[in-house]
PDB file of C-alpha atoms and ligand atoms in Angstrom:
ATOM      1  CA  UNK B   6       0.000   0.000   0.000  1.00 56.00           C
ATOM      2  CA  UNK B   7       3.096   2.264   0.857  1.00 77.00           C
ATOM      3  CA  UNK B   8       6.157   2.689  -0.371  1.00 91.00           C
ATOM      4  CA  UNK B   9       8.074   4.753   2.300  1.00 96.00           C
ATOM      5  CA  UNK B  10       9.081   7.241  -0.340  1.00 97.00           C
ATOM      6  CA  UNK B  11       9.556  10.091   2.419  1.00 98.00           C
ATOM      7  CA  UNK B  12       8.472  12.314  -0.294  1.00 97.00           C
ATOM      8  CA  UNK B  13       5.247  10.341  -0.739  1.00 97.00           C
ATOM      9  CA  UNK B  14       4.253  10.407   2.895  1.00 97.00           C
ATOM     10  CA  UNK B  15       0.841  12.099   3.141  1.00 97.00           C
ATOM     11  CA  UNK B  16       0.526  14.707   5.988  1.00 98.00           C
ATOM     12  CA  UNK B  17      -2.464  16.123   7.364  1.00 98.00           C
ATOM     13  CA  UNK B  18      -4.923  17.804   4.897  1.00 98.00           C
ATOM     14  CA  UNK B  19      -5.870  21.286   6.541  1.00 98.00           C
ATOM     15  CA  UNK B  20      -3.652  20.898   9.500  1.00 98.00           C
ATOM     16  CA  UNK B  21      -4.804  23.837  11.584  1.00 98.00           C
ATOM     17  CA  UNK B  22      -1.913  25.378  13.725  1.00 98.00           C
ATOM     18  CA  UNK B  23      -4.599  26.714  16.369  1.00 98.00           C
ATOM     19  CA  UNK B  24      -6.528  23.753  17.367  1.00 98.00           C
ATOM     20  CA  UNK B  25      -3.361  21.919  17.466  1.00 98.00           C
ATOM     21  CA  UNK B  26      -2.222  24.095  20.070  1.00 98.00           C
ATOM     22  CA  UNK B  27      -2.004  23.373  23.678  1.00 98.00           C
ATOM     23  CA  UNK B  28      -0.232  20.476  25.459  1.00 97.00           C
ATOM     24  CA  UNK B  29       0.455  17.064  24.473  1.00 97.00           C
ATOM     25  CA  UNK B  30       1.384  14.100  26.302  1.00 96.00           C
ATOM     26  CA  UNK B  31       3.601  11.446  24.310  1.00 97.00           C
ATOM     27  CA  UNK B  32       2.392   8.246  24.596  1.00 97.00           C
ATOM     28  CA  UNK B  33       4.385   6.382  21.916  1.00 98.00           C
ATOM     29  CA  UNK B  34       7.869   6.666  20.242  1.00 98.00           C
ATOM     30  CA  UNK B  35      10.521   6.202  17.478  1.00 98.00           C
ATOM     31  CA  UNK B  36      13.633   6.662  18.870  1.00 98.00           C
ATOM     32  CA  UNK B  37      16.208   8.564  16.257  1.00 98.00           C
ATOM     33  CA  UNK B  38      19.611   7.062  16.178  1.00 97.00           C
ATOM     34  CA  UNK B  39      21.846   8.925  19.419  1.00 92.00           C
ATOM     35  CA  UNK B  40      20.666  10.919  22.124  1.00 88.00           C
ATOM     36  CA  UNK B  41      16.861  11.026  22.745  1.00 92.00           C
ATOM     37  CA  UNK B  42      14.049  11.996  25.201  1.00 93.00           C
ATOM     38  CA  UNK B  43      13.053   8.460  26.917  1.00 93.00           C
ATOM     39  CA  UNK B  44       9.735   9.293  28.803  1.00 92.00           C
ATOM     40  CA  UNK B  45       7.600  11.557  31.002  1.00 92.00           C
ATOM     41  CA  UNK B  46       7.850  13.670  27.289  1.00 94.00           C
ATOM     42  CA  UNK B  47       5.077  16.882  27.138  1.00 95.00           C
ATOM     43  CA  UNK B  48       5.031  19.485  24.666  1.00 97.00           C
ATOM     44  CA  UNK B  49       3.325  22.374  24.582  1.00 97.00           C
ATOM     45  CA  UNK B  50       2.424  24.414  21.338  1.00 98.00           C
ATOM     46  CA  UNK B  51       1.923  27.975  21.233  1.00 98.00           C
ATOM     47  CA  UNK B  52       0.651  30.467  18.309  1.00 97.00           C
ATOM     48  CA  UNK B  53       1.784  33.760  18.841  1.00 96.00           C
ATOM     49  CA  UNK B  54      -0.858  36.966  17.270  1.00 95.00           C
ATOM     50  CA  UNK B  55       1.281  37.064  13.948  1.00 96.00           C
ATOM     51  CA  UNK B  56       0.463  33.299  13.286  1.00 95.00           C
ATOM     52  CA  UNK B  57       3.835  31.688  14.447  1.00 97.00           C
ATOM     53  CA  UNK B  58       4.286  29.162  16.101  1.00 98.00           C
ATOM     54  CA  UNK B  59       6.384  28.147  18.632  1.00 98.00           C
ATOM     55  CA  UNK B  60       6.786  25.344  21.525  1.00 98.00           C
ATOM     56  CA  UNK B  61       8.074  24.075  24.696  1.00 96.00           C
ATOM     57  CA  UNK B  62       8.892  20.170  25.539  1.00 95.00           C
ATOM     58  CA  UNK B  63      10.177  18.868  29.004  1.00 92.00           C
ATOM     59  CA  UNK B  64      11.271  14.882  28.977  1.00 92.00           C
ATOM     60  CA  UNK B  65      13.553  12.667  30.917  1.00 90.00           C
ATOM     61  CA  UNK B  66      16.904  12.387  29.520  1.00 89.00           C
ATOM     62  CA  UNK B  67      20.183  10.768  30.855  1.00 86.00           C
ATOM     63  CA  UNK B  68      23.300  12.111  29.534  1.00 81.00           C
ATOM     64  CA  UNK B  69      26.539  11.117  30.476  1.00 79.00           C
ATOM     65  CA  UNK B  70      25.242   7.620  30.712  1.00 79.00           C
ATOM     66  CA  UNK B  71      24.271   8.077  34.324  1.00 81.00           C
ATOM     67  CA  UNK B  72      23.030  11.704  35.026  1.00 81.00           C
ATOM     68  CA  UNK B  73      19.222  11.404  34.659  1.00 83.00           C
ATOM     69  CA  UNK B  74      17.560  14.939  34.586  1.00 83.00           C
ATOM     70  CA  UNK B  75      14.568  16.731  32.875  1.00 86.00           C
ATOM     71  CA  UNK B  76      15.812  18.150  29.384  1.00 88.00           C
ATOM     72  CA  UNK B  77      13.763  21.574  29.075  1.00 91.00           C
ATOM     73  CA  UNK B  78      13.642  22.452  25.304  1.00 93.00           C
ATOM     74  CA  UNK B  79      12.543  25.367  23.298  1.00 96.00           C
ATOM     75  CA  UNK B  80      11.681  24.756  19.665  1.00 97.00           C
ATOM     76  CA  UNK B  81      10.450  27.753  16.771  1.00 98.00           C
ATOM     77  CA  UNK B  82       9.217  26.431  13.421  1.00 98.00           C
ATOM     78  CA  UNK B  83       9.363  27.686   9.988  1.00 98.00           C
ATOM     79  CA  UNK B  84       6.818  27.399   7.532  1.00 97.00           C
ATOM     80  CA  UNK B  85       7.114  25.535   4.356  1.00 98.00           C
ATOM     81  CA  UNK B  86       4.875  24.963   1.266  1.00 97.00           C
ATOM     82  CA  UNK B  87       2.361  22.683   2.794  1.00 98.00           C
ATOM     83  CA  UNK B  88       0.754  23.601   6.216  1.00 98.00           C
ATOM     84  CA  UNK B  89       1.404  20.157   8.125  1.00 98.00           C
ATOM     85  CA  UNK B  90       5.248  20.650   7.038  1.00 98.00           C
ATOM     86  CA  UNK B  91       7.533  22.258   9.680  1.00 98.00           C
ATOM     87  CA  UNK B  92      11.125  22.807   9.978  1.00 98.00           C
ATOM     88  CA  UNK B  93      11.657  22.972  13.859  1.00 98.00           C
ATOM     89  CA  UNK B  94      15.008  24.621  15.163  1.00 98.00           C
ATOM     90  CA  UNK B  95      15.255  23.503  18.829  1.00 96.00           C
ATOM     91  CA  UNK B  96      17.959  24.153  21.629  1.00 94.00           C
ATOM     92  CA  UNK B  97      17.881  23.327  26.050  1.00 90.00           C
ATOM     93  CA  UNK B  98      17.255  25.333  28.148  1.00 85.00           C
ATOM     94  CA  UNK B  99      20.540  24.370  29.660  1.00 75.00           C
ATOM     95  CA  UNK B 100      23.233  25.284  27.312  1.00 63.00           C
ATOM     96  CA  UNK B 101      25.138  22.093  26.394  1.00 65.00           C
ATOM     97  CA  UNK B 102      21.993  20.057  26.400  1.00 70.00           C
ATOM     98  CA  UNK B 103      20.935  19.564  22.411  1.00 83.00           C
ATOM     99  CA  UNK B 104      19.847  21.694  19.542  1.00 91.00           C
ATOM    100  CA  UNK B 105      18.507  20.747  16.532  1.00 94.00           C
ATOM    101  CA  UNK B 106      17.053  21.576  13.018  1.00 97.00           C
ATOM    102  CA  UNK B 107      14.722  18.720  12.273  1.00 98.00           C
ATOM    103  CA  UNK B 108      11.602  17.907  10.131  1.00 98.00           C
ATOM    104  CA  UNK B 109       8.220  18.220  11.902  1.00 98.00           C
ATOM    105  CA  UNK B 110       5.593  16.831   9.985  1.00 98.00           C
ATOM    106  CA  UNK B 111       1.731  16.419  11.150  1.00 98.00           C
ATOM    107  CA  UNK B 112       0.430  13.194   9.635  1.00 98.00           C
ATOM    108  CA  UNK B 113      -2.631  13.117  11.288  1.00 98.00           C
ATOM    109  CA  UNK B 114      -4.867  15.066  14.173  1.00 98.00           C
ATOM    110  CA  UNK B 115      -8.182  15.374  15.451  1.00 98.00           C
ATOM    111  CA  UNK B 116      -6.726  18.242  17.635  1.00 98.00           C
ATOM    112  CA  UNK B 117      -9.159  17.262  20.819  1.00 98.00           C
ATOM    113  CA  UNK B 118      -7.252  13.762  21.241  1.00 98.00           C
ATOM    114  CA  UNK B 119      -4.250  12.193  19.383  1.00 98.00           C
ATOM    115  CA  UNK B 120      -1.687  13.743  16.879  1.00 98.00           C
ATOM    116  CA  UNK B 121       1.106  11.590  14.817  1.00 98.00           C
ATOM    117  CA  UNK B 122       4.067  13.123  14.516  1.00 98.00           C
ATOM    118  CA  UNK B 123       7.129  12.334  12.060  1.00 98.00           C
ATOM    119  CA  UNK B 124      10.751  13.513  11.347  1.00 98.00           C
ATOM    120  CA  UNK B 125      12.973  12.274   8.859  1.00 98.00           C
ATOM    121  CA  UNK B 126      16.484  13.286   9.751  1.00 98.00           C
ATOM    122  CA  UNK B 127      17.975  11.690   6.885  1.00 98.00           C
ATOM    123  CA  UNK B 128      16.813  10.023   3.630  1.00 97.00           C
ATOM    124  CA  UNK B 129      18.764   7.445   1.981  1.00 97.00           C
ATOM    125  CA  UNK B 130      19.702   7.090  -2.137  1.00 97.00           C
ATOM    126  CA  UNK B 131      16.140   5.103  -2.194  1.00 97.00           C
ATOM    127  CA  UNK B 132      14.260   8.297  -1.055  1.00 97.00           C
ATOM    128  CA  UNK B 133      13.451   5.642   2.503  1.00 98.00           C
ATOM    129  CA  UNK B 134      14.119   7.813   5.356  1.00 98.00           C
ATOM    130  CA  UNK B 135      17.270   5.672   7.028  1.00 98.00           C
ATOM    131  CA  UNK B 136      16.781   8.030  10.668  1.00 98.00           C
ATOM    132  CA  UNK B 137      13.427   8.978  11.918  1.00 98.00           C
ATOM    133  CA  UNK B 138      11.714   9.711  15.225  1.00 98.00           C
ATOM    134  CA  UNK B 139       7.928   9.968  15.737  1.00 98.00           C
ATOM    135  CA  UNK B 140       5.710  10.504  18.195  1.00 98.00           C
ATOM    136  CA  UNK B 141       2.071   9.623  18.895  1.00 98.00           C
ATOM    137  CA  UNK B 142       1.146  12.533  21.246  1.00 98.00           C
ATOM    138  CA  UNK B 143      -2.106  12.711  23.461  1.00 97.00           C
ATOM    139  CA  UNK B 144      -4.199  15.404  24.906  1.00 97.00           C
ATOM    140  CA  UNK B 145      -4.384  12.692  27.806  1.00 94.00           C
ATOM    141  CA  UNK B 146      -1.693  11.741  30.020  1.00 90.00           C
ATOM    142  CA  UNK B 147      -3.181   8.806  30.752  1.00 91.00           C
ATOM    143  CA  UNK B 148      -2.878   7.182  26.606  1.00 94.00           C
ATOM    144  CA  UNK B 149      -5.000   7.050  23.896  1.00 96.00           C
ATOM    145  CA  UNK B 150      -8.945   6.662  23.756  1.00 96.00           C
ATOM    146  CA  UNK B 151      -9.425   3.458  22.368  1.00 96.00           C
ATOM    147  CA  UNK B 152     -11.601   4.842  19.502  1.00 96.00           C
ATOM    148  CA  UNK B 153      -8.444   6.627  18.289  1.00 97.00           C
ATOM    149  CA  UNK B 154      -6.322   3.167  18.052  1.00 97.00           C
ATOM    150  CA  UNK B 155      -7.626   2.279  14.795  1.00 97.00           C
ATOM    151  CA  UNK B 156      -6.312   5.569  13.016  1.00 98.00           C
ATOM    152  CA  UNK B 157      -3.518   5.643  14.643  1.00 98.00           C
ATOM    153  CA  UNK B 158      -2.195   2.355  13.951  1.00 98.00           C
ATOM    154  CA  UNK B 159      -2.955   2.899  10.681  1.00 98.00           C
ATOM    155  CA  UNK B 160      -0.825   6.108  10.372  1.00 98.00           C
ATOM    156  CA  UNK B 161       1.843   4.335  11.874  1.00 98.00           C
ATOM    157  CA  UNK B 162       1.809   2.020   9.239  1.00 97.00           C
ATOM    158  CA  UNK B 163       1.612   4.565   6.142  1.00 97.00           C
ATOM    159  CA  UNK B 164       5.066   6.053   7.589  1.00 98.00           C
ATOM    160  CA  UNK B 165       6.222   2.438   7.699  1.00 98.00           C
ATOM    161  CA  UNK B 166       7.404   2.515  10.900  1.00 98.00           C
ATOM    162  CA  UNK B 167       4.511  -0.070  12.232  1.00 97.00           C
ATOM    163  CA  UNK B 168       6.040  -1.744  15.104  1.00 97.00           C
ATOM    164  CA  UNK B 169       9.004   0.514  15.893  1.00 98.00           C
ATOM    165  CA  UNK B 170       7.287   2.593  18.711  1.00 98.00           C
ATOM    166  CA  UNK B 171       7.427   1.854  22.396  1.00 96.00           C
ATOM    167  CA  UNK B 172       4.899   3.080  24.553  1.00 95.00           C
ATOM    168  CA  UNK B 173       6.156   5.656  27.156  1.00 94.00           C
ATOM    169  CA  UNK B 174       4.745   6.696  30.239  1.00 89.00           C
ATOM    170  CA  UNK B 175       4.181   9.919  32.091  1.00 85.00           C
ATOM    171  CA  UNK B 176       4.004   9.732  35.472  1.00 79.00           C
ATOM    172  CA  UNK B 177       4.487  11.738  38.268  1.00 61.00           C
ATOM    173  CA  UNK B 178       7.927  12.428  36.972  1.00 61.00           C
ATOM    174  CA  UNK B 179       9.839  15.047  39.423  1.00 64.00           C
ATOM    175  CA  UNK B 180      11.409  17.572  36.745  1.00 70.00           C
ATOM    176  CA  UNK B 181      14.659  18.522  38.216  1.00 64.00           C
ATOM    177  CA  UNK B 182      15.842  22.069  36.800  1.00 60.00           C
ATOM    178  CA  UNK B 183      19.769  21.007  37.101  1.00 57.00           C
ATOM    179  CA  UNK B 184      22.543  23.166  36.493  1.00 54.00           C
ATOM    180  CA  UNK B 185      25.005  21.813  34.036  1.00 53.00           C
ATOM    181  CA  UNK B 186      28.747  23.023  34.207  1.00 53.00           C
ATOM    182  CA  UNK B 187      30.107  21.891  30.734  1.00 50.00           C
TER     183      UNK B 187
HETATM  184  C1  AZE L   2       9.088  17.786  20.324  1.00 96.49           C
HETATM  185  C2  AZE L   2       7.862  18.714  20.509  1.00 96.49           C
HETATM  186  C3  AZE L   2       8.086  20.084  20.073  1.00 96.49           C
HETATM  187  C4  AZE L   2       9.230  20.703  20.784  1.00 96.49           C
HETATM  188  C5  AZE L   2      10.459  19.854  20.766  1.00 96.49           C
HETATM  189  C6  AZE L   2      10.422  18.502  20.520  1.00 96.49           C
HETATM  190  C7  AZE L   2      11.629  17.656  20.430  1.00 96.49           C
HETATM  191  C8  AZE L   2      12.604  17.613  21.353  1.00 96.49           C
HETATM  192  C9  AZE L   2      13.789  16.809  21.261  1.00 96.49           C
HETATM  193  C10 AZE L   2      14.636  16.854  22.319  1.00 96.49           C
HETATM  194  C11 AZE L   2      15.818  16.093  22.509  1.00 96.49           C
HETATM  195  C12 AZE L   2      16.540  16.272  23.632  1.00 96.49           C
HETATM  196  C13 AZE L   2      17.719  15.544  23.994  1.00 96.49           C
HETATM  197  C14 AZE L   2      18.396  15.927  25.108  1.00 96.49           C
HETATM  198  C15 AZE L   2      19.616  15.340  25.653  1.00 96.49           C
HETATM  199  C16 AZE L   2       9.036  17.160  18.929  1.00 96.49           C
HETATM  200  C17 AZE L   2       8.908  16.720  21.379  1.00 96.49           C
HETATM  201  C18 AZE L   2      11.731  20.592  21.028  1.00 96.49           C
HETATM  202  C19 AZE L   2      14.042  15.963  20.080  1.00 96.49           C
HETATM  203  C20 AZE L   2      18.178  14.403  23.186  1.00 96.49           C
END
C-alpha cells in the first residue's frame, strides 16, 4: 500500500496550527539514532498573534550515561509549502543540552485527542528515510482513547514505521531544573 518514499508520505490535509495548540502528552515513540528523550515527554504548542508558532517540551533524559535529569527544550518552526510541514530549530534550556534543526511533519490530528508526529532526519539514495523519530502525542496523560487506536495504527503504518514505537509513560515524573557546568 506504501512505499516509504519520504516524499510520498501524506501529511495532514488542513492541519490547523490553532486547534493543534495546547499540550500534548507522548504516549508512543521512534527513537532517532543517538541521544533522545526516553519518557515523562510533554510538549506544549503555542501560536503567537502574527500566526507563528512556537513550543516548549520537558522529557527525561540521561546524559553522560548516568546523570538522569529533565531536558527543558525550546523549539520555533518555519513554515514551508504545505501547512502540516515544519522545519523545527530547537535548543535546552541548559546550554550544552541539544539543539537541533529537524523535520516536523503532522500526519494526522483530530486536535481534541491524538496527533502523529514524524521527522525524517535523513533520507537514503532510495528516497526511505534511514533516521526517523515519531511521536504519537495525546491530549491525555493517561494514553490514547481506544476509539483513536484504529487511526492511529494505521498512520503508523503509512510512515512504515509499524512496530518501531514503544509506549512511554508519564508519570508523576519530578522535573529537576539542574545546572550543568560543561
Ligand atoms: C518535540 C515537541 C516540540 C518541541 C520539541 C520537541 C523535540 C525535542 C527533542 C529533544 C531532545 C533532547 C535531547 C536531550 C539530551 C518534537 C517533542 C523541542 C528531540 C536528546
Amino acid at each position: 500500500a506504501q512505499d516509504c518514499q519520504v516524499d510520498n508520505i501524506q501529511v495532514m490535509q488542513n492541519f490547523n496550527r490553532t486547534k493543534y495548540a495546547g499540550t500534548w502528552y507522548a504516549v508512543a515513540k521512534k527513537d532517532p539514532v543517538g541521544l533522545f528523550l526516553l519518557d515523562n515527554i510533554v510538549a506544549q504548542f503555542n501560536i503567537a498573534e502574527d500566526g507563528q508558532m512556537t513550543a516548549t517540551a520537558e522529557g527525561r533524559v540521561i546524559i553522560l550515561q548516568q546523570w538522569e535529569l529533565c531536558a527543558h527544550m525550546f523549539a520555533t518552526f518555519e513554515d514551508t509549502y504545505d501547512p502540516a510541514k515544519f522545519k523545527m530549530k530547537y535548543w535546552g534550556a541548559a546550554a550544552n543540552l541539544q539543539t537541533g534543526y529537524d523535520d516536523h511533519w503532522v500526519i494526522s490530528t483530530d486536535y481534541d485527542n491524538y496527533a502523529v508526529h514524524y521527522a525524517c532526519r535523513e533520507k537514503g539514495y532510495d528516497g526511505t528515510c534511514i533516521d526517523s523519530y515519531s511521536f504519537v502525542f495525546s491530549r491525555h496523560p493517561t494514553g490514547l482513547r481506544p476509539e483513536d487506536q484504529y487511526i492511529v495504527t494505521q498512520k503508523k503504518q503509512e510512515i512504515c514505521l509499524l512496530g518501531k514505537y514503544r509506549r512511554v509513560h508519564t508519570i508523576n515524573f519530578f522535573c529537576p531544573t539542574v545546572a550543568i557546568f560543561a
